[in-house]
């Protein structure tokens, strides 16, 4: 079900949102979608974060958007480099925008809103450097 929730066109839109957000910031963004988790959603997101090697970015500024679709749960998890510099309500604000769209069953829109907001906000702390910034993580959506 996880892979079927997003059409090929939806996936392209999400990947494009990741690429556009990463043009504003040196931060790295990934999306991981799976059907179900029996773990606490934040614990599972942390596990996926590590499995994807997201903790290995140079500035520790990666963000994972994790969805467990059958459970209707999701998490937005940022690395320690981000958490050191953003306000305490940073993640809650992003999640609130996503929840509003998810409640309307606009899952692609919700993810894109979260990704766009994340890129805008991270720009202040981790600006994009066109002379030396490299894409440290794949932009593709991963499925579990």
PDB file of C-alpha atoms in Angstrom:
ATOM      1  CA  UNK A   1       0.000   0.000   0.000  1.00  0.00           C
ATOM      2  CA  UNK A   2       2.817   2.448   0.792  1.00  0.00           C
ATOM      3  CA  UNK A   3       4.057   2.520  -2.784  1.00  0.00           C
ATOM      4  CA  UNK A   4       0.520   2.725  -4.174  1.00  0.00           C
ATOM      5  CA  UNK A   5      -0.410   5.758  -2.089  1.00  0.00           C
ATOM      6  CA  UNK A   6       1.679   7.995  -4.343  1.00  0.00           C
ATOM      7  CA  UNK A   7       1.311   7.778  -8.119  1.00  0.00           C
ATOM      8  CA  UNK A   8       4.392   8.104 -10.346  1.00  0.00           C
ATOM      9  CA  UNK A   9       3.363  11.722 -10.958  1.00  0.00           C
ATOM     10  CA  UNK A  10       3.030  12.355  -7.205  1.00  0.00           C
ATOM     11  CA  UNK A  11       6.477  10.881  -6.644  1.00  0.00           C
ATOM     12  CA  UNK A  12       7.944  13.186  -9.285  1.00  0.00           C
ATOM     13  CA  UNK A  13       6.347  16.183  -7.554  1.00  0.00           C
ATOM     14  CA  UNK A  14       7.749  15.136  -4.166  1.00  0.00           C
ATOM     15  CA  UNK A  15      11.234  14.586  -5.582  1.00  0.00           C
ATOM     16  CA  UNK A  16      11.063  17.961  -7.320  1.00  0.00           C
ATOM     17  CA  UNK A  17      10.076  19.577  -4.002  1.00  0.00           C
ATOM     18  CA  UNK A  18      13.109  17.963  -2.342  1.00  0.00           C
ATOM     19  CA  UNK A  19      15.416  19.237  -5.089  1.00  0.00           C
ATOM     20  CA  UNK A  20      13.938  22.756  -4.943  1.00  0.00           C
ATOM     21  CA  UNK A  21      14.233  22.866  -1.140  1.00  0.00           C
ATOM     22  CA  UNK A  22      17.832  21.697  -1.323  1.00  0.00           C
ATOM     23  CA  UNK A  23      18.609  24.585  -3.707  1.00  0.00           C
ATOM     24  CA  UNK A  24      17.894  26.910  -0.768  1.00  0.00           C
ATOM     25  CA  UNK A  25      19.891  25.112   1.886  1.00  0.00           C
ATOM     26  CA  UNK A  26      22.877  22.865   2.359  1.00  0.00           C
ATOM     27  CA  UNK A  27      20.539  20.673   4.404  1.00  0.00           C
ATOM     28  CA  UNK A  28      19.602  17.268   3.031  1.00  0.00           C
ATOM     29  CA  UNK A  29      16.022  15.993   2.861  1.00  0.00           C
ATOM     30  CA  UNK A  30      14.789  12.451   2.420  1.00  0.00           C
ATOM     31  CA  UNK A  31      11.349  10.824   2.424  1.00  0.00           C
ATOM     32  CA  UNK A  32      10.755   7.258   3.604  1.00  0.00           C
ATOM     33  CA  UNK A  33       7.353   5.611   3.374  1.00  0.00           C
ATOM     34  CA  UNK A  34       6.273   2.243   4.683  1.00  0.00           C
ATOM     35  CA  UNK A  35       3.019   0.499   5.462  1.00  0.00           C
ATOM     36  CA  UNK A  36       3.290  -0.095   9.181  1.00  0.00           C
ATOM     37  CA  UNK A  37       5.500   0.242  12.203  1.00  0.00           C
ATOM     38  CA  UNK A  38       5.035  -1.577  15.474  1.00  0.00           C
ATOM     39  CA  UNK A  39       7.514   0.802  17.110  1.00  0.00           C
ATOM     40  CA  UNK A  40       6.948   4.309  18.405  1.00  0.00           C
ATOM     41  CA  UNK A  41       6.903   6.467  15.266  1.00  0.00           C
ATOM     42  CA  UNK A  42       9.864   8.602  16.400  1.00  0.00           C
ATOM     43  CA  UNK A  43      11.890   5.508  17.323  1.00  0.00           C
ATOM     44  CA  UNK A  44      11.189   3.990  13.915  1.00  0.00           C
ATOM     45  CA  UNK A  45      12.061   7.259  12.170  1.00  0.00           C
ATOM     46  CA  UNK A  46      15.376   7.337  14.072  1.00  0.00           C
ATOM     47  CA  UNK A  47      16.086   3.763  12.999  1.00  0.00           C
ATOM     48  CA  UNK A  48      15.375   4.575   9.345  1.00  0.00           C
ATOM     49  CA  UNK A  49      17.433   7.782   9.639  1.00  0.00           C
ATOM     50  CA  UNK A  50      20.439   5.709  10.673  1.00  0.00           C
ATOM     51  CA  UNK A  51      19.857   2.943   8.107  1.00  0.00           C
ATOM     52  CA  UNK A  52      19.767   5.551   5.344  1.00  0.00           C
ATOM     53  CA  UNK A  53      23.076   7.012   6.588  1.00  0.00           C
ATOM     54  CA  UNK A  54      21.520  10.403   7.154  1.00  0.00           C
ATOM     55  CA  UNK A  55      23.645  10.988  10.252  1.00  0.00           C
ATOM     56  CA  UNK A  56      26.757  11.087   8.054  1.00  0.00           C
ATOM     57  CA  UNK A  57      26.217  14.489   6.434  1.00  0.00           C
ATOM     58  CA  UNK A  58      29.078  16.921   6.958  1.00  0.00           C
ATOM     59  CA  UNK A  59      27.032  19.479   8.900  1.00  0.00           C
ATOM     60  CA  UNK A  60      24.669  16.952  10.518  1.00  0.00           C
ATOM     61  CA  UNK A  61      21.818  18.792   8.811  1.00  0.00           C
ATOM     62  CA  UNK A  62      19.676  16.058   7.309  1.00  0.00           C
ATOM     63  CA  UNK A  63      15.890  15.828   7.684  1.00  0.00           C
ATOM     64  CA  UNK A  64      13.774  12.712   7.329  1.00  0.00           C
ATOM     65  CA  UNK A  65      10.071  12.779   6.519  1.00  0.00           C
ATOM     66  CA  UNK A  66       8.855   9.361   7.677  1.00  0.00           C
ATOM     67  CA  UNK A  67       5.337   8.011   7.015  1.00  0.00           C
ATOM     68  CA  UNK A  68       3.710   4.787   8.232  1.00  0.00           C
ATOM     69  CA  UNK A  69       0.635   4.964   6.012  1.00  0.00           C
ATOM     70  CA  UNK A  70      -1.544   2.174   7.408  1.00  0.00           C
ATOM     71  CA  UNK A  71      -0.996   3.485  10.930  1.00  0.00           C
ATOM     72  CA  UNK A  72      -1.767   7.089   9.937  1.00  0.00           C
ATOM     73  CA  UNK A  73       1.402   8.211  11.700  1.00  0.00           C
ATOM     74  CA  UNK A  74       4.358  10.252  10.583  1.00  0.00           C
ATOM     75  CA  UNK A  75       7.440  11.943  11.928  1.00  0.00           C
ATOM     76  CA  UNK A  76       9.771  14.700  10.833  1.00  0.00           C
ATOM     77  CA  UNK A  77      13.219  14.080  12.249  1.00  0.00           C
ATOM     78  CA  UNK A  78      16.226  16.350  11.965  1.00  0.00           C
ATOM     79  CA  UNK A  79      19.832  15.682  12.851  1.00  0.00           C
ATOM     80  CA  UNK A  80      21.649  17.252  15.789  1.00  0.00           C
ATOM     81  CA  UNK A  81      23.185  20.050  13.710  1.00  0.00           C
ATOM     82  CA  UNK A  82      19.708  21.361  12.968  1.00  0.00           C
ATOM     83  CA  UNK A  83      18.323  20.815  16.440  1.00  0.00           C
ATOM     84  CA  UNK A  84      21.123  22.923  17.921  1.00  0.00           C
ATOM     85  CA  UNK A  85      20.086  26.034  16.005  1.00  0.00           C
ATOM     86  CA  UNK A  86      16.350  25.963  15.272  1.00  0.00           C
ATOM     87  CA  UNK A  87      13.624  27.202  17.643  1.00  0.00           C
ATOM     88  CA  UNK A  88      11.911  24.655  19.880  1.00  0.00           C
ATOM     89  CA  UNK A  89       8.691  24.809  17.836  1.00  0.00           C
ATOM     90  CA  UNK A  90      10.447  24.289  14.486  1.00  0.00           C
ATOM     91  CA  UNK A  91       9.339  20.677  13.907  1.00  0.00           C
ATOM     92  CA  UNK A  92       5.851  21.183  15.342  1.00  0.00           C
ATOM     93  CA  UNK A  93       5.191  24.056  12.922  1.00  0.00           C
ATOM     94  CA  UNK A  94       6.190  21.927   9.949  1.00  0.00           C
ATOM     95  CA  UNK A  95       4.108  18.986  11.159  1.00  0.00           C
ATOM     96  CA  UNK A  96       1.051  21.222  11.727  1.00  0.00           C
ATOM     97  CA  UNK A  97       1.096  22.314   8.081  1.00  0.00           C
ATOM     98  CA  UNK A  98       1.358  18.708   6.974  1.00  0.00           C
ATOM     99  CA  UNK A  99      -1.443  17.509   9.257  1.00  0.00           C
ATOM    100  CA  UNK A 100      -3.850  20.067   7.825  1.00  0.00           C
ATOM    101  CA  UNK A 101      -3.294  18.644   4.331  1.00  0.00           C
ATOM    102  CA  UNK A 102      -3.276  15.017   5.496  1.00  0.00           C
ATOM    103  CA  UNK A 103      -6.690  15.512   7.129  1.00  0.00           C
ATOM    104  CA  UNK A 104      -8.010  16.410   3.668  1.00  0.00           C
ATOM    105  CA  UNK A 105      -6.341  13.230   2.317  1.00  0.00           C
ATOM    106  CA  UNK A 106      -3.959  15.461   0.348  1.00  0.00           C
ATOM    107  CA  UNK A 107      -0.889  13.380   1.147  1.00  0.00           C
ATOM    108  CA  UNK A 108       1.295  14.583  -1.701  1.00  0.00           C
ATOM    109  CA  UNK A 109       0.416  18.192  -0.958  1.00  0.00           C
ATOM    110  CA  UNK A 110       1.120  17.662   2.750  1.00  0.00           C
ATOM    111  CA  UNK A 111       4.542  16.209   2.109  1.00  0.00           C
ATOM    112  CA  UNK A 112       5.398  18.951  -0.345  1.00  0.00           C
ATOM    113  CA  UNK A 113       4.273  21.649   2.111  1.00  0.00           C
ATOM    114  CA  UNK A 114       6.481  20.130   4.806  1.00  0.00           C
ATOM    115  CA  UNK A 115       9.466  19.832   2.486  1.00  0.00           C
ATOM    116  CA  UNK A 116       9.072  23.402   1.207  1.00  0.00           C
ATOM    117  CA  UNK A 117       8.734  24.817   4.715  1.00  0.00           C
ATOM    118  CA  UNK A 118      11.745  22.857   5.862  1.00  0.00           C
ATOM    119  CA  UNK A 119      13.857  24.234   2.990  1.00  0.00           C
ATOM    120  CA  UNK A 120      12.778  27.804   3.684  1.00  0.00           C
ATOM    121  CA  UNK A 121      13.464  27.568   7.391  1.00  0.00           C
ATOM    122  CA  UNK A 122      16.802  25.775   7.045  1.00  0.00           C
ATOM    123  CA  UNK A 123      18.042  28.415   4.609  1.00  0.00           C
ATOM    124  CA  UNK A 124      18.548  30.803   7.553  1.00  0.00           C
ATOM    125  CA  UNK A 125      20.870  28.410   9.383  1.00  0.00           C
ATOM    126  CA  UNK A 126      22.315  26.331   6.546  1.00  0.00           C
ATOM    127  CA  UNK A 127      22.363  28.475   3.402  1.00  0.00           C
ATOM    128  CA  UNK A 128      23.056  26.884   0.046  1.00  0.00           C
ATOM    129  CA  UNK A 129      26.593  27.420  -1.216  1.00  0.00           C
ATOM    130  CA  UNK A 130      26.604  27.104  -5.008  1.00  0.00           C
ATOM    131  CA  UNK A 131      30.396  26.918  -5.090  1.00  0.00           C
ATOM    132  CA  UNK A 132      30.854  23.981  -2.758  1.00  0.00           C
ATOM    133  CA  UNK A 133      27.550  22.389  -1.863  1.00  0.00           C
ATOM    134  CA  UNK A 134      27.195  18.754  -2.855  1.00  0.00           C
ATOM    135  CA  UNK A 135      24.135  16.553  -2.717  1.00  0.00           C
ATOM    136  CA  UNK A 136      25.150  14.165   0.061  1.00  0.00           C
ATOM    137  CA  UNK A 137      22.014  12.004   0.034  1.00  0.00           C
ATOM    138  CA  UNK A 138      19.731  10.678  -2.720  1.00  0.00           C
ATOM    139  CA  UNK A 139      16.591  12.665  -3.480  1.00  0.00           C
ATOM    140  CA  UNK A 140      14.560   9.567  -4.338  1.00  0.00           C
ATOM    141  CA  UNK A 141      11.759   8.364  -2.065  1.00  0.00           C
ATOM    142  CA  UNK A 142      12.610   5.167  -0.210  1.00  0.00           C
ATOM    143  CA  UNK A 143      10.036   2.542   0.691  1.00  0.00           C
ATOM    144  CA  UNK A 144      10.134   0.009   3.506  1.00  0.00           C
TER     145      UNK A 144
END
